[in-house]
Every structure is written in C-alpha cells, then in structure tokens.
XYZ file of C-alpha atoms in Angstrom:
540
model
C 52.482 5.889 38.771
C 52.643 2.053 39.594
C 56.047 0.286 38.915
C 54.706 -3.470 39.966
C 52.166 -2.779 36.416
C 48.404 -4.876 36.325
C 48.231 -8.316 35.972
C 45.702 -9.585 33.640
C 46.817 -12.568 33.147
C 43.660 -13.821 35.085
C 41.249 -11.883 33.219
C 42.767 -12.758 30.078
C 42.439 -16.043 30.651
C 38.966 -16.406 32.201
C 37.751 -14.223 28.697
C 39.939 -16.632 26.653
C 37.960 -19.458 28.181
C 34.674 -17.753 27.749
C 35.734 -17.136 23.816
C 36.535 -20.227 23.666
C 33.719 -22.328 24.892
C 31.068 -19.804 22.713
C 33.207 -20.220 19.907
C 31.960 -24.418 19.897
C 28.142 -23.783 21.653
C 25.990 -24.954 19.187
C 24.450 -22.221 17.658
C 20.886 -24.083 19.441
C 22.075 -23.595 22.795
C 22.982 -19.994 21.616
C 19.445 -19.269 20.649
C 18.266 -21.274 24.159
C 21.119 -18.441 25.943
C 19.455 -16.105 24.651
C 16.231 -16.753 24.998
C 16.434 -17.391 29.477
C 17.443 -13.861 29.640
C 15.834 -10.444 29.692
C 16.973 -7.034 29.207
C 17.502 -6.867 33.577
C 19.430 -10.272 33.545
C 21.922 -8.588 31.105
C 22.235 -5.854 32.942
C 23.199 -7.131 36.266
C 25.648 -9.322 34.315
C 27.373 -6.695 32.775
C 27.151 -4.576 36.018
C 28.975 -8.084 38.002
C 31.570 -7.617 34.583
C 31.760 -4.325 35.048
C 32.826 -4.780 38.560
C 35.229 -6.982 38.338
C 37.102 -4.950 35.693
C 36.954 -2.345 38.094
C 39.036 -4.996 40.528
C 41.329 -4.984 37.883
C 41.516 -1.769 36.945
C 41.595 -0.580 40.072
C 45.026 1.778 39.677
C 43.526 3.277 36.954
C 40.442 4.683 38.338
C 42.408 5.745 41.817
C 44.287 8.020 39.690
C 41.812 9.331 37.927
C 40.155 10.506 40.721
C 37.536 7.232 41.085
C 36.441 6.714 45.152
C 38.298 3.034 46.134
C 36.617 0.268 47.658
C 37.176 0.752 50.664
C 38.979 -1.439 53.517
C 38.859 -5.258 52.889
C 36.366 -7.265 55.330
C 35.944 -10.942 56.621
C 39.595 -11.618 55.607
C 38.863 -11.027 51.763
C 41.125 -9.467 49.640
C 41.014 -8.024 45.920
C 41.685 -11.916 44.137
C 39.578 -13.336 46.442
C 36.200 -10.847 46.144
C 36.877 -11.192 42.401
C 36.516 -14.949 42.200
C 33.548 -14.760 44.614
C 31.171 -12.822 41.578
C 32.629 -14.674 38.771
C 31.423 -17.177 41.086
C 27.841 -15.363 41.655
C 27.235 -14.257 38.201
C 27.780 -18.126 36.545
C 25.012 -18.980 39.664
C 23.099 -16.105 38.493
C 23.058 -17.172 35.288
C 22.426 -20.639 35.887
C 19.575 -19.689 38.359
C 17.928 -17.805 35.529
C 18.196 -20.011 32.755
C 16.324 -22.154 34.708
C 13.129 -19.598 35.088
C 12.735 -19.142 32.014
C 9.752 -17.414 31.078
C 8.289 -16.878 27.004
C 7.083 -13.939 26.964
C 6.208 -11.248 23.736
C 9.954 -9.430 23.776
C 11.491 -13.064 23.150
C 8.753 -14.875 21.377
C 10.651 -14.857 17.804
C 13.825 -16.092 19.470
C 11.708 -19.108 21.104
C 10.469 -19.092 17.267
C 14.182 -19.301 15.776
C 15.183 -21.338 18.424
C 12.151 -24.336 17.765
C 12.632 -24.205 14.189
C 16.407 -24.672 13.718
C 15.040 -28.036 16.826
C 12.065 -28.858 14.726
C 14.084 -29.438 11.844
C 17.795 -30.132 13.138
C 15.808 -33.490 14.239
C 16.865 -33.141 18.050
C 13.679 -33.834 18.728
C 14.770 -34.569 23.089
C 15.393 -30.881 23.383
C 12.693 -29.718 21.573
C 10.574 -31.285 23.648
C 12.465 -30.900 27.501
C 12.604 -26.879 26.235
C 8.123 -27.348 25.380
C 7.880 -28.704 28.493
C 8.932 -25.458 30.032
C 7.686 -23.312 27.271
C 4.805 -24.518 25.023
C 2.265 -23.481 28.550
C 3.898 -19.807 28.296
C 3.386 -20.275 24.342
C -0.326 -21.320 24.776
C -1.250 -18.309 26.929
C -0.209 -15.800 24.457
C -2.226 -17.270 21.537
C -5.326 -16.776 23.102
C -4.289 -14.762 25.635
C -7.350 -13.977 28.452
C -5.407 -11.949 31.553
C -6.347 -8.679 32.933
C -3.250 -6.859 31.001
C -4.635 -8.288 27.765
C -8.593 -6.807 28.791
C -6.743 -3.644 29.615
C -4.348 -3.425 26.081
C -7.508 -4.292 24.249
C -9.822 -1.202 25.809
C -6.866 0.739 25.089
C -5.845 -0.507 21.578
C -7.809 2.217 19.268
C -11.266 1.148 17.010
C -11.321 0.526 13.553
C -14.551 1.329 12.226
C -14.875 1.237 8.630
C -11.207 0.779 7.558
C -8.095 -2.103 7.939
C -4.754 -2.343 8.985
C -2.434 -4.112 8.058
C 0.410 -6.083 10.255
C 3.851 -6.550 9.158
C 6.272 -9.420 10.353
C 8.457 -7.143 11.698
C 5.962 -5.362 13.776
C 4.662 -2.514 12.285
C 1.591 -1.227 10.981
C -0.232 0.434 8.232
C -3.619 2.192 7.828
C -5.454 0.396 5.091
C -8.349 1.711 2.713
C -11.074 4.496 4.176
C -8.727 5.413 7.112
C -8.983 9.313 7.663
C -5.916 10.991 6.259
C -5.624 13.443 9.144
C -1.878 13.864 10.604
C -3.329 14.101 14.092
C -5.488 10.638 14.126
C -2.556 8.780 12.443
C -0.184 9.750 14.998
C -2.893 8.954 18.421
C -3.757 5.956 16.770
C 0.233 4.439 16.533
C 0.597 5.835 20.136
C -2.419 4.019 21.710
C -1.876 0.909 19.474
C 2.230 1.055 21.039
C 0.744 1.767 24.460
C -1.465 -1.189 24.272
C 1.165 -3.233 23.252
C 3.309 -1.866 25.892
C 0.562 -3.299 28.681
C -0.264 -6.387 27.402
C 0.012 -8.854 23.865
C -1.055 -7.839 20.722
C -2.867 -8.672 17.905
C 0.129 -9.485 16.017
C 1.906 -11.418 18.813
C -0.779 -13.876 19.539
C -1.131 -14.517 15.551
C 2.885 -15.114 15.774
C 2.237 -17.550 19.211
C -0.645 -19.256 16.869
C 1.527 -19.285 13.959
C 4.572 -21.186 15.435
C 2.004 -23.725 17.806
C 0.348 -24.520 14.575
C 3.999 -25.617 12.904
C 5.052 -26.931 16.068
C 1.795 -29.322 16.760
C 1.270 -30.249 13.746
C 4.666 -31.999 13.107
C 3.893 -35.934 13.233
C 7.742 -36.567 14.109
C 7.241 -34.386 17.527
C 3.733 -35.648 18.308
C 4.801 -39.095 18.118
C 8.417 -38.428 20.481
C 6.053 -36.325 22.828
C 3.475 -39.331 22.833
C 6.050 -41.531 24.146
C 8.509 -39.686 26.217
C 6.378 -37.022 27.630
C 2.590 -38.275 27.915
C 1.549 -36.882 30.800
C 2.909 -32.972 29.544
C 0.673 -33.579 26.491
C -2.179 -34.173 28.241
C -1.347 -31.232 30.781
C -2.138 -28.653 27.886
C -3.998 -31.486 25.715
C -7.583 -28.857 25.835
C -5.576 -25.612 24.686
C -3.756 -26.982 22.228
C -6.220 -28.993 20.129
C -7.932 -25.446 19.871
C -4.931 -24.370 17.618
C -4.143 -28.311 15.704
C -6.939 -30.720 15.812
C -5.291 -33.268 14.731
C -3.204 -33.252 17.820
C -4.456 -35.568 20.068
C -5.365 -37.837 17.219
C -2.013 -37.955 16.232
C -1.246 -38.433 20.286
C -3.329 -41.776 20.165
C -2.083 -42.934 16.804
C 1.421 -42.357 18.442
C -0.107 -44.163 21.128
C -0.896 -47.442 20.102
C 1.873 -47.529 17.479
C 4.028 -48.546 20.399
C 3.244 -51.184 22.876
C 5.201 -48.966 25.526
C 3.344 -46.835 25.940
C 1.875 -45.994 29.142
C -1.733 -46.042 26.993
C -0.903 -49.783 27.590
C 0.365 -50.297 31.214
C -2.517 -47.713 32.608
C -4.949 -49.691 30.095
C -3.381 -53.005 31.721
C -3.390 -51.437 35.198
C -7.492 -50.898 34.913
C -9.254 -54.504 35.216
C -10.478 -54.452 38.861
C -14.289 -54.213 39.721
C -14.731 -50.767 40.933
C -17.626 -49.551 43.289
C -21.826 -50.289 41.443
C -21.741 -53.261 38.394
C -19.489 -53.527 36.376
C -17.754 -50.588 36.465
C -14.423 -50.421 36.513
C -11.636 -48.587 38.913
C -9.548 -45.420 38.278
C -6.559 -45.676 40.082
C -4.705 -42.972 41.384
C -1.879 -43.882 38.698
C -3.345 -44.272 35.827
C -3.142 -40.429 35.151
C -3.901 -40.822 31.388
C -7.333 -42.658 32.079
C -8.219 -40.350 34.864
C -7.955 -37.042 32.971
C -10.430 -38.594 30.312
C -12.768 -40.276 32.813
C -13.235 -39.166 36.043
C -15.315 -36.519 34.649
C -16.503 -38.383 31.300
C -16.936 -34.315 30.155
C -13.799 -34.035 29.070
C -13.873 -37.164 27.006
C -17.244 -35.535 25.360
C -15.617 -32.288 24.971
C -12.341 -33.504 23.713
C -13.765 -35.942 21.717
C -11.611 -38.750 22.307
C -13.579 -41.372 20.469
C -12.680 -39.983 17.939
C -9.609 -39.967 17.892
C -9.237 -43.797 19.686
C -11.294 -45.380 17.349
C -9.879 -43.365 13.943
C -7.134 -44.856 15.599
C -7.614 -48.413 16.040
C -9.818 -48.658 12.392
C -6.555 -47.469 11.341
C -4.492 -50.190 12.263
C -7.020 -52.709 11.589
C -7.395 -52.175 8.281
C -3.421 -50.886 7.655
C -1.569 -53.005 9.490
C -0.363 -56.251 7.585
C 1.488 -57.417 10.331
C -1.418 -56.861 12.802
C -3.575 -59.116 10.292
C -1.103 -61.809 10.356
C -0.945 -61.966 13.806
C -4.569 -61.653 14.715
C -5.247 -64.885 12.072
C -2.539 -66.927 13.874
C -2.844 -69.492 16.740
C -4.587 -67.933 19.899
C -1.870 -69.402 22.264
C -1.852 -67.257 25.335
C -3.607 -64.371 23.055
C -6.220 -64.171 26.283
C -4.161 -63.529 28.598
C -1.011 -61.898 27.783
C -0.894 -60.915 24.407
C -3.853 -59.370 24.432
C -2.232 -56.079 26.547
C 0.264 -55.618 23.308
C -1.960 -55.412 20.955
C -3.666 -52.410 19.648
C -7.389 -53.388 18.703
C -7.988 -54.973 22.545
C -6.634 -51.494 24.120
C -9.137 -49.668 21.792
C -12.154 -51.494 23.092
C -10.731 -51.477 26.887
C -10.321 -47.963 26.724
C -14.458 -46.907 24.878
C -15.260 -50.099 27.310
C -14.103 -47.961 30.660
C -14.776 -44.467 29.274
C -18.730 -45.715 28.562
C -18.846 -47.272 31.765
C -17.996 -44.036 33.187
C -20.017 -42.061 30.991
C -23.120 -44.677 32.004
C -22.504 -44.609 35.634
C -21.742 -40.424 35.810
C -25.460 -40.256 33.787
C -24.044 -38.690 30.779
C -26.550 -37.830 28.359
C -23.973 -38.630 25.692
C -23.465 -42.213 24.236
C -19.644 -41.378 23.615
C -19.533 -42.710 19.470
C -20.072 -46.718 21.422
C -21.641 -47.192 18.130
C -17.365 -47.712 16.967
C -18.225 -51.317 18.170
C -19.992 -51.991 15.335
C -17.308 -50.617 13.113
C -14.927 -52.505 15.356
C -16.427 -55.928 14.414
C -16.736 -55.524 11.102
C -13.624 -54.112 10.246
C -12.282 -57.528 12.259
C -14.497 -59.802 9.954
C -12.593 -58.025 6.691
C -9.193 -58.896 7.540
C -10.073 -62.728 9.107
C -9.031 -65.323 7.478
C -11.528 -68.141 6.119
C -12.773 -70.393 8.360
C -11.054 -73.971 8.670
C -12.839 -76.799 9.214
C -10.991 -77.560 12.814
C -12.204 -73.568 13.747
C -15.541 -75.711 14.797
C -13.278 -76.940 17.732
C -11.909 -74.576 19.636
C -13.635 -71.924 21.393
C -11.337 -69.193 19.614
C -9.796 -69.946 17.071
C -7.652 -67.187 16.258
C -6.863 -63.969 18.080
C -9.457 -62.227 15.885
C -11.946 -64.312 17.368
C -11.513 -63.945 20.697
C -11.419 -59.845 20.190
C -15.356 -60.311 17.998
C -15.780 -61.749 21.622
C -14.888 -58.760 23.746
C -16.805 -56.230 21.440
C -19.647 -58.578 21.788
C -19.046 -58.873 25.722
C -18.465 -54.951 25.925
C -21.043 -54.087 24.200
C -23.095 -56.399 26.448
C -22.020 -54.563 29.353
C -23.192 -51.732 28.466
C -26.510 -52.568 28.588
C -26.293 -55.327 31.698
C -24.964 -52.034 33.708
C -28.822 -51.134 33.819
C -29.587 -53.342 36.073
C -26.741 -51.642 38.547
C -28.148 -47.764 38.354
C -32.108 -48.460 38.501
C -34.392 -50.016 40.445
C -38.113 -51.774 40.697
C -40.819 -48.831 39.748
C -38.386 -46.714 38.006
C -39.706 -45.338 34.685
C -37.608 -45.865 31.950
C -37.847 -44.334 27.692
C -35.233 -44.128 25.404
C -35.859 -40.125 24.899
C -34.614 -39.876 28.814
C -31.636 -37.577 29.163
C -32.403 -36.085 32.271
C -31.837 -37.226 35.824
C -31.613 -40.978 36.621
C -31.169 -42.060 32.934
C -29.185 -44.935 31.334
C -29.561 -43.627 27.569
C -26.335 -45.183 27.588
C -27.478 -48.190 27.669
C -30.415 -47.429 25.954
C -27.809 -46.769 23.091
C -25.957 -50.045 23.219
C -28.979 -52.191 23.001
C -29.033 -50.915 19.799
C -25.207 -51.329 18.675
C -25.434 -54.703 20.034
C -27.535 -55.613 17.643
C -25.869 -54.380 14.240
C -22.409 -55.876 16.114
C -24.702 -59.312 15.914
C -25.688 -58.703 12.350
C -21.828 -58.213 10.855
C -20.835 -61.584 12.805
C -23.782 -63.573 12.076
C -23.611 -62.941 8.355
C -20.141 -63.130 7.758
C -18.730 -67.188 5.856
C -15.433 -65.716 7.813
C -16.412 -66.701 11.595
C -16.806 -70.295 12.717
C -20.935 -71.606 12.910
C -19.650 -72.645 16.293
C -18.459 -69.078 17.387
C -21.528 -67.495 15.849
C -23.644 -69.315 18.569
C -21.577 -68.434 21.418
C -21.688 -64.690 20.600
C -24.996 -64.397 19.604
C -25.210 -66.368 22.903
C -23.712 -63.660 25.253
C -26.506 -61.161 23.839
C -29.510 -63.393 24.192
C -27.932 -63.835 28.205
C -27.802 -60.196 28.061
C -31.266 -59.862 26.972
C -32.415 -62.909 29.003
C -31.394 -60.740 32.424
C -32.974 -57.853 31.140
C -36.524 -59.591 30.935
C -36.212 -60.939 34.288
C -37.101 -56.994 36.189
C -40.487 -55.405 35.108
C -39.241 -51.915 34.555
C -36.185 -52.754 32.505
C -38.981 -53.667 30.103
C -38.413 -50.971 27.345
C -34.867 -51.771 27.405
C -35.419 -54.665 26.601
C -37.700 -53.955 23.643
C -35.539 -51.863 22.183
C -32.526 -54.650 22.441
C -35.258 -57.063 21.067
C -36.011 -54.732 18.241
C -32.464 -54.225 17.182
C -30.897 -57.625 17.331
C -34.220 -59.001 14.578
C -33.723 -55.608 13.390
C -30.867 -53.660 13.379
C -31.184 -50.344 13.604
C -34.643 -50.354 12.524
C -33.658 -51.505 8.710
C -34.924 -54.930 7.745
C -32.170 -55.698 5.270
C -32.864 -57.647 1.786
C -30.673 -60.900 2.755
C -30.886 -63.864 4.837
C -29.823 -62.185 8.083
C -33.305 -63.334 9.816
C -32.672 -67.032 8.706
C -29.194 -67.140 10.110
C -30.383 -65.287 13.503
C -33.345 -67.927 13.628
C -31.120 -70.830 13.154
C -28.183 -69.864 15.271
C -31.228 -69.500 17.987
C -32.750 -72.766 17.867
C -29.385 -74.166 18.285
C -29.447 -72.438 22.163
C -29.740 -73.920 25.232
C -33.277 -74.992 25.653
C -33.882 -73.061 28.640
C -32.168 -69.912 27.650
C -35.176 -70.239 24.560
C -37.554 -70.433 27.013
C -36.387 -67.715 28.622
C -36.767 -65.163 25.564
C -40.101 -66.501 24.147
C -40.425 -62.750 23.730
C -37.686 -62.483 21.537
C -39.290 -66.170 19.821
C -42.786 -64.712 19.147
C -41.244 -61.219 17.606
C -38.514 -63.153 15.349
C -41.037 -66.035 14.283
C -43.513 -63.190 13.331
C -40.775 -60.832 11.171
C -39.710 -64.155 9.680
C -43.190 -64.488 8.644
C -43.382 -61.187 6.927
C -40.441 -61.577 5.206
C -41.503 -64.622 3.719
C-alpha cells in the first residue's frame, strides 16, 4: 500500500510536450528523424524510456516483487536520476541524428524524404540532406565493396530463366525456371542470405533511380552549383555515371550567376606559373585544381563540352548579353570581363589547355571550340559603324575576339618553352615530350582567322590587328629551326583553314590584310608570303 500515491505529473508534462512538438513538426522533419535512427537506436531509446518509467512506478514494481535500484550514490536521488536519463537520451538522439548513414534498410525512407523536399521546393534542406547522404547513395547504386562481392558469390546463378523483382522486395521466377519445390526454396534462401550480406540488385537499382531523379532536376542542380559547388565537385565523377547531363547543368548554372565560385576562381587565376605562359593554380581555386592539376580528369569527364556548350548557349540565346557585348567598351577589358560568361569560358579553356600542353597530354581537349566561339560571336555582332575604325576594340565583343585569337596563339607559342634545339617534332607524335596540343592549336587558329576576316561585321582595323597577333606568333616560330614543322602547319592552315580551300574571297581578304601589316613583320614571313602568293595564283 502506498498512501502517498504515485506522482506522474512530471511524466505527463514530458509526454504532453513530446506529443505537442511531434504534432507540429513538418512531415519532412519526421521522415528525417526516422531516417536518422536504426533498430539499435530505437532499442536504446525504448530501454531508456522503460527505465525512466521504472523510476516513476517503483512502488508498483516493488509490490510485484521486482528488485529495487538499491541505495543512491554520489548525492543522486530518484528525481535527479530521471532528469539525467532524459538529458542523456536527448543527447543520444541528437548525436545519432548527426551521424546518420544511408543503408539499404533506410533507403525507402530516403526516397520518400528526398521526393517530398524536392517537390515542396525546399532545396536548401534537400541540399543539406544530400551533403550527408549522397555519397552513401552513390555507393549503394554502384556497390563494389567486399560485402557486395561476397553477396554476389552467394547469390544463385540464373541460367536459362529470368528473375522478376518487385518494388516490395519480393521476386518470382520467370519462364523456364525449374518447378521443383526444393530448388525454389534453396534459390529463395540464397537470395535472402545474399541480401543480408550486401546490397541486392534491386537495392542498387532503386538507389540508381533515386539518384537519376535527384540529379536530373535542373532546379536542384542549379541550387547546388551556387550554394555547394565544392560538394558537387567531390561527387562529380560518380554522379556523371548516373546522370550524364549533371556536369552540363552544373556549369550552365555557374555561368548564369556572376556571384558563383567559377567567376571568382577565374579572376584569381591570372598569375604565371613555371614555364612559358602556363598559369599558376592557387590552392584556394579548388574547382580549377580539381579539373586541371591532373588534366586527365578534365579529359575523362569531358568538361570542355560542358563549358563550351554552356558558353555557346549563352551567346546564342541571351539577348541581354548580346546588347552588352555590342555596347561601349568602357572598362570591360579591366573590370567587366570578369563578370562575362564568354570571357569566363575562354579563360577556362586557356588554363585547361595550357595545363594539357605542359602535362604532355595527347588529347587536344577540344580546343577547337575556339573557332566556334569566334563564329558565334561574329554572328551576334552589330553592323560596323564608321567610328569603329578609330578604336582598337570598338565593343566588348571585339575584345572577346581578341581573347579568342590570343588564347589560341598562346597554345601555339608555348611550344618554344617546351622544346629545345635538336628536338624532332611531328604533328602525329603522341608520346614522350610531344607538343600535340600546339599542332592542334596551329590548325584551329586558321579557322578562327578565317571567320574574322570573312565577316562584314568586324571592322577592318580589328581584322588587321587580330591577323597581326597570329602572324607575330608565326614569326616567333620561324626563328627556331626545330619548330619548323609547327610553323609549316600554321602557315598551311592560315591559308587553307583545316586543309580546305573554299570557294570564297578569303584568300583575297587575307592577302589584302597581310599586305597592310608592318613591313618588318612581312619581311620575316617570306615563306608565308610565297605560299600565300602560290595559293592565290592557283585560284586565279
């Protein structure tokens, strides 16, 4: 008999508070909470709650013959112990929520939670969730762990018949499967045991479906590109295996936002490194270093396509950009260029291809995007005005054409820093201390110059100046006997871009602009003059 009764007011207060909080918690937060806890965590939580309730109902348990907790130590009494247990339980739940791991057991909850957040437009919450769990989801979708290999060894072979997997995890044997009861039981047991050891094929397939849905979302990718670009970089290589366009959308979002890390890193990456015109890659430029420190990464992920197509799309479709590029130059070449998507794309190619050249990569890294940049810019140029001949660069677009020519020329000219007298160089050399990229750039610069000279929307003064950049590069090559093969390729493609003699007046304009160059430059380019005259004579 307990005349004092059992005081459950504190317990009712706590339970009422928990119920009230749980009632107003959003469904996404509930899913996140459930995702954070596994069966062992729930075991700990229920055990702690039972012990706390045990303190409240101690008189009843004593009457029923259960042992008491014994004498209190260190000054603790029942109330202090109950408070401490609640405090430890809250700390445990918080700690577990910060150390959640995505496994095949809670993949369904992860699917429900990400779907809810995505469709509700809660992109920052979803980004935080992916920051913690995307790597685990990628691991589940392409599991190559020891446990996965062991599970595959246990999983039964299926020669001659198909196994149909259902969304609820069950499966059935298709046509051609043996009907023997013992075989089917043994088959089912091995499938169950394999699933217990490592992720099953249906788990991998479901994880892949979740990843494709998330990484294919333009809104989510755009948010991640601006808010968490370095996180995207960490998972880029694995993410592109599931959604090929993830990297394309990533760079499209970076170029569309002048405040993105892409612009800030490119602005911070204009200091010369060691050798030639190679640019240094500061440690803080994590995005550029990811692709360019080992430029094989850029080649493997085909980042040149992502950046190149994003730049071309902006040139073609951005009417505001077109108006800006055809406006007054003002301080564009000092300040404005650092906020321009076309300049950002050109400068990224400059850094990447220079790294490829100095790392002796036998891949042109699609430096042939430069002629495309030039021709698309020219297509968007305004009509020439009489006063344009009074300015070196009458518009920002004219300055960008200069950057295209100068960048392509730099790739050619840096062959000087990478070779020495006596080296035998050939255009098809891909091994050893080759300069494959310089030969490819020597081909591309001819097509760039052709697009510029043939356009009626480029002022004559600018045509002469841009041709002069290419010819000065050619002159520098012809001063070195061992670079004669490279100079020969450049001469050929300046006269016949990409080896084709088109039926237009290109040679006529080229000869006119060449004759207007400085007489000292023309005197040093006797071979080019003779070859140009020969080609002109064949045409006429």
